[in-house]
Coordinates of C-alpha atoms and ligand atoms in Angstrom, one line a residue:
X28 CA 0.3 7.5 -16.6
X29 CA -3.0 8.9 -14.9
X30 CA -1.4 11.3 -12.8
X31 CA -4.0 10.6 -9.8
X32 CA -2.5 9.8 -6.5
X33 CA -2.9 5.9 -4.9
X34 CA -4.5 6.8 -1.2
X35 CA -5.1 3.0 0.4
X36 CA -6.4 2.8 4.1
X37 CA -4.8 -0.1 6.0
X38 CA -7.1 -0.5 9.0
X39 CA -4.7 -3.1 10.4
X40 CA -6.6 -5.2 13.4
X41 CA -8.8 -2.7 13.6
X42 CA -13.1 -2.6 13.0
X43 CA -15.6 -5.0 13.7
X44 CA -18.1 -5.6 11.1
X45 CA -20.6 -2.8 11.7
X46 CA -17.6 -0.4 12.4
X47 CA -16.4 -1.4 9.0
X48 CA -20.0 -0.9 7.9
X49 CA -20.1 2.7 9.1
X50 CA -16.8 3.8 7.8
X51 CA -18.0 2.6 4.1
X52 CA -21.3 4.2 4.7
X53 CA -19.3 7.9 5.3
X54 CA -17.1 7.6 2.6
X55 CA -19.5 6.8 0.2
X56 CA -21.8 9.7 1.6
X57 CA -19.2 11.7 1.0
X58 CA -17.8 10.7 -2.5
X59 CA -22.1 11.6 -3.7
X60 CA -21.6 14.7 -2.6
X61 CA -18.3 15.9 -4.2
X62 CA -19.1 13.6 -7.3
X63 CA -15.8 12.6 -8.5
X64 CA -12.6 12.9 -6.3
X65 CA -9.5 12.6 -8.9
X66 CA -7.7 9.8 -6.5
X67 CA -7.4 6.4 -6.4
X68 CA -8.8 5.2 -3.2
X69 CA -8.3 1.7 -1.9
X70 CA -9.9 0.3 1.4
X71 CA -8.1 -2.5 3.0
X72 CA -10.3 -3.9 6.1
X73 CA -9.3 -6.9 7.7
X74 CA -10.4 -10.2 6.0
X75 CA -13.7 -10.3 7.9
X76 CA -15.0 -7.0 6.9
X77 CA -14.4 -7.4 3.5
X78 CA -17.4 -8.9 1.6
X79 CA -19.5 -5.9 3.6
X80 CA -17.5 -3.5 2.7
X81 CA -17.3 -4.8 -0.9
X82 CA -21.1 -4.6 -0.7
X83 CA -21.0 -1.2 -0.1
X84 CA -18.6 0.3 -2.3
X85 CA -19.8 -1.3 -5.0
X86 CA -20.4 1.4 -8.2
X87 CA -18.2 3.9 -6.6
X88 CA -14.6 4.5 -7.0
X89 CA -13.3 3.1 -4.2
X90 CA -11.3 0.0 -4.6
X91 CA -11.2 -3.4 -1.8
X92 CA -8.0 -4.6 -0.8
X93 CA -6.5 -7.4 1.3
X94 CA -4.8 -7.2 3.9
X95 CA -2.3 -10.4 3.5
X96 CA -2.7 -13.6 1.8
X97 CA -1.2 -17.3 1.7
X98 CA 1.2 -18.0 -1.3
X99 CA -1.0 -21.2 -2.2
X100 CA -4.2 -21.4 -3.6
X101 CA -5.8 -24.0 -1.9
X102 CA -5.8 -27.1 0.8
X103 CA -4.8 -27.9 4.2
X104 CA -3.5 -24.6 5.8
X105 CA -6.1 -23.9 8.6
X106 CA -6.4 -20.2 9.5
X107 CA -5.0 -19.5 6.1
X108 CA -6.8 -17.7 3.1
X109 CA -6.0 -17.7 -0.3
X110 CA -6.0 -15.7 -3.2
X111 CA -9.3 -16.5 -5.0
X112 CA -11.2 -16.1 -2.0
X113 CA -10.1 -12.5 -1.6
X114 CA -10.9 -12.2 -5.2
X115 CA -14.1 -13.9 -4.1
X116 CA -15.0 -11.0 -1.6
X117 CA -14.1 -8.8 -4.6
X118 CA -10.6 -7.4 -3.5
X119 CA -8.6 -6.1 -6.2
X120 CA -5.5 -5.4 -4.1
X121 CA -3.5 -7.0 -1.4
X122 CA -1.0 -5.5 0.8
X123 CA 1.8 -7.9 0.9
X124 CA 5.1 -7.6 3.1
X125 CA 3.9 -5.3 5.4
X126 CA 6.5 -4.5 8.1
X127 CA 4.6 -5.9 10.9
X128 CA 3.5 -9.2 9.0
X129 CA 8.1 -9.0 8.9
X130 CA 8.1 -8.5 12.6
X131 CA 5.3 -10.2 14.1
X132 CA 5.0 -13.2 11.9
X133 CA 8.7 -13.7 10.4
X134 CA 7.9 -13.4 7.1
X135 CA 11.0 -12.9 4.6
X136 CA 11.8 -11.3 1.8
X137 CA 11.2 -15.1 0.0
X138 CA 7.8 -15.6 1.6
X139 CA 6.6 -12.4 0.3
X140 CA 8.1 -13.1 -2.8
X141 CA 5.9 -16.3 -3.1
X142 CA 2.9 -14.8 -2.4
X143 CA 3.6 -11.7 -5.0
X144 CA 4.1 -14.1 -7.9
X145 CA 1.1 -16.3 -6.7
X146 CA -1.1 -13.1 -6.2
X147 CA 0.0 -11.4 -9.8
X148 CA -1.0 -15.4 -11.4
X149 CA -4.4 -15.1 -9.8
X150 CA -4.9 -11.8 -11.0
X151 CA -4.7 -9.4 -7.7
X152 CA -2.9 -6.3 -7.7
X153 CA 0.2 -7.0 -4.9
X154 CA 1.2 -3.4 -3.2
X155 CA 4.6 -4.6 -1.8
X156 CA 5.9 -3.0 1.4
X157 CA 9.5 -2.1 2.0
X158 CA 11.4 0.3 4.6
X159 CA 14.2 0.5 6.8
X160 CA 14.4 0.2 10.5
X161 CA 15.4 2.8 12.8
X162 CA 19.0 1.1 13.5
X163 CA 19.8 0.7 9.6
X164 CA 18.4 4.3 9.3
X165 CA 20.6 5.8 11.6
X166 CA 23.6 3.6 10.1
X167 CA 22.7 5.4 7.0
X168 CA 21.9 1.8 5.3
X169 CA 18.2 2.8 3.8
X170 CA 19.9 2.2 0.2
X171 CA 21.5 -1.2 0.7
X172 CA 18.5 -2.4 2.5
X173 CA 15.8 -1.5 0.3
X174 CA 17.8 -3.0 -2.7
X175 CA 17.8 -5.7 -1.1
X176 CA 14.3 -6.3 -0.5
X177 CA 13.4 -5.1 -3.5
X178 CA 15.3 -7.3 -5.5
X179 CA 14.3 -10.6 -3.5
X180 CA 10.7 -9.5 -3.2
X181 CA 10.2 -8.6 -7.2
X182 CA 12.5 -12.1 -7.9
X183 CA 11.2 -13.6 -11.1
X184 CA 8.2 -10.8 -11.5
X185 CA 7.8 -10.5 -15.5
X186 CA 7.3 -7.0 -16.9
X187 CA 3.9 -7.8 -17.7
X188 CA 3.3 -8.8 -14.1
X189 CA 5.7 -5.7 -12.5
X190 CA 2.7 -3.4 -14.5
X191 CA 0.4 -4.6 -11.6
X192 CA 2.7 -4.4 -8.7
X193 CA 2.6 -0.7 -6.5
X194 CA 5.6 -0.6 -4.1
X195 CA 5.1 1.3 -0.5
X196 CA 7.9 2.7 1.0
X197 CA 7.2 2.5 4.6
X198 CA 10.5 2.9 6.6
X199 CA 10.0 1.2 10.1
X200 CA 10.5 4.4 12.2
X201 CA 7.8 5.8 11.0
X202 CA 5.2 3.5 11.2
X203 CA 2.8 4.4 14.1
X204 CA 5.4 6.4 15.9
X205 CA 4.1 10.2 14.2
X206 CA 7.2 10.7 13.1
X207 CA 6.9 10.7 9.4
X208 CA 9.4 10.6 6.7
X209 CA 10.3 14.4 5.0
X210 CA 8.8 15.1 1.7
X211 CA 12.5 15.1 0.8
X212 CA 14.0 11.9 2.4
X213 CA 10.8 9.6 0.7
X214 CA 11.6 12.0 -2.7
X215 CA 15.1 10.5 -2.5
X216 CA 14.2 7.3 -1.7
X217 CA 11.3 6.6 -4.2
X218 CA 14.3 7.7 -7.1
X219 CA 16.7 5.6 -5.8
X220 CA 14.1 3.0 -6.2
X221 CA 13.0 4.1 -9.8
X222 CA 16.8 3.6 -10.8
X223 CA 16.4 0.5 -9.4
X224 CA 13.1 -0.3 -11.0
X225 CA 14.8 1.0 -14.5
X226 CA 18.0 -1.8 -14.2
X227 CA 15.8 -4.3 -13.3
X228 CA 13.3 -3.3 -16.0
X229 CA 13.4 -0.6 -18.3
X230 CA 13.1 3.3 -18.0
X231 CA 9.2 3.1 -19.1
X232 CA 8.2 0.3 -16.5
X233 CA 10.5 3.1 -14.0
X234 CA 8.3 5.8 -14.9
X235 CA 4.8 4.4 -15.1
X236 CA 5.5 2.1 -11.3
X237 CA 3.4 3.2 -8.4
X238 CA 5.6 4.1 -5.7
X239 CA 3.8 5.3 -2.6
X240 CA 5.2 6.4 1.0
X241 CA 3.5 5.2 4.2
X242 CA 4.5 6.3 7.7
X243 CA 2.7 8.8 9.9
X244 CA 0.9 10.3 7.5
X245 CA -1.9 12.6 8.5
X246 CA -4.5 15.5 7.2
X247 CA -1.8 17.8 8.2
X248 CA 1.4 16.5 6.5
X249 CA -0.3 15.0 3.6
X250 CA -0.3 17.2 0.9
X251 CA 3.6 18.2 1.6
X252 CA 4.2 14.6 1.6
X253 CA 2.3 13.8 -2.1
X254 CA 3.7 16.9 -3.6
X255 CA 7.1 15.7 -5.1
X256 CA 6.4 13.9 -8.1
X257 CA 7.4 10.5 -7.5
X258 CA 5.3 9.6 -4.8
X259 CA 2.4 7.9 -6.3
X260 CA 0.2 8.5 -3.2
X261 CA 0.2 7.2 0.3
X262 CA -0.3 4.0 2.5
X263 CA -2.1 5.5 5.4
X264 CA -2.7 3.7 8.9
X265 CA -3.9 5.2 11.8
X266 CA -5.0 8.3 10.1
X267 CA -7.3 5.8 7.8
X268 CA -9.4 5.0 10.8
X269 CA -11.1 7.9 10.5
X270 CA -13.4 8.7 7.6
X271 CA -13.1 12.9 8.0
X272 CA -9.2 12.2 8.4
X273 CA -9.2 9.8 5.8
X274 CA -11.2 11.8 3.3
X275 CA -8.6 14.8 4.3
X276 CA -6.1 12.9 3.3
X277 CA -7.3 12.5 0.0
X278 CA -8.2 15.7 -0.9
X279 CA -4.9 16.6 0.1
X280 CA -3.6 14.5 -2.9
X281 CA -5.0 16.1 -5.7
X282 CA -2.2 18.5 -6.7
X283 CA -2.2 20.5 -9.5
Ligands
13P307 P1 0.6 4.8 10.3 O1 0.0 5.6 9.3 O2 -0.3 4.5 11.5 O3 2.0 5.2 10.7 O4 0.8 3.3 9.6 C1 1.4 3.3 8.4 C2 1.3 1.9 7.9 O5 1.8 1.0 8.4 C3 0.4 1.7 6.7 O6 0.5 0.4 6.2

């Protein structure tokens, strides 16, 4: 497994067009001048930014990603868009799950579920959020309730799809609140989820999973936060907004 760290900006409703522009312009300004930056970076504007900033990134090493996506691949579901046409716009990745696509828009574990099976058949990469709530936090239930989701969300995912599937641990609490998760709690977490990954699998498909942490993570906590081992990089919001923050972040993650 390479050992570089996932870094994936999720800009949420956030940037128009020439914002989105701008921000693609700065990274890749950067990334000439520091040649090759040992992370995986992943930009995931919303759906209308995303053949402009595929334009742009185009011959570096930063990835597209979606967003969200429907779980079918074509016909009558106005405002809806499917999987080919993000692989159209030339997204690799799709965030799928998210905790506010839970709260907002009801989505279940089942619905993601459809949409992970449907996005690994039309050959995008899902990266499939999970996390606890504050209440099941406090009542100590991040176990049960990650299990839980993981199990329903990864239902009927074949080893040879689970190879394209990166999970992000975003616990609720900390999502937009700057109160990020300790290097330790996600550490625990992201093993309990490798034992998990290993029953449902096998120990090799546990080792080699992506298994990133999203929450509050900044310039400043980043690099504590990547250090342990098992966390495969970061899903970063608000601090993704920002190109100098942004870039931060990912320099944070190359740890030797
Ligand atoms: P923040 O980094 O703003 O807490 O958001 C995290 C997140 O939800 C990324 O998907």
């Amino acid at each position: 497994m390479a050992n570089n760290k996932l870094i994936v900006a999720n800009w949420k409703m956030n940037k128009g067009l020439v914002q989105s522009q701008q921000f693609a312009d700065e990274m890749k300004l950067y990334l000439e001048k520091h040649k090759v930056i040992e992370a995986d970076i992943v930009l995931c504007p919303p759906f209308t930014s995303l053949d402009a900033v595929n334009k742009k990134i185009t011959g570096t090493q930063i990835k597209l990603g979606a967003q969200n996506m429907y779980f079918e691949t074509i016909g009558a579901y106005t405002g809806e868009i499917s999987p080919g046409m993000l692989k159209s716009c030339g997204c690799e990745y799709v965030i799928l799950g998210h905790s506010e696509r839970r709260q907002y828009f009801n989505e279940t574990n089942a619905v993601v579920n459809k949409k992970v099976l449907i996005a690994l058949d039309e050959g995008l990469k899902p990266i499939v959020c999970i996390g606890e709530n504050l209440q099941e936090h406090e009542d100590k239930l991040t176990e049960s309730v990650i299990d839980e989701q993981i199990t329903a969300c990864l239902l009927h995912v074949s080893e040879e799809g689970i190879a394209n599937v990166t999970i992000a641990y975003e616990p609720v609490w900390a999502i937009g609140t700057g109160k990020n998760a300790t290097a330790h709690q996600a550490e625990s977490v992201h093993n309990f989820l490798r034992k998990k990954i290993k029953k449902m699998y096998n120990e090799e498909v546990s080792k080699n999973i992506k298994i990133i942490y999203g929450g509050s993570v900044t310039p400043e906590n980043a690099k504590e936060l990547f250090t342990p081992q098992t966390i495969n990089g970061g899903l970063i919001g608000g601090a993704s907004l920002e190109a100098e923050k942004f870039i931060k972040i990912i320099n944070a993650s190359n740890i030797k």
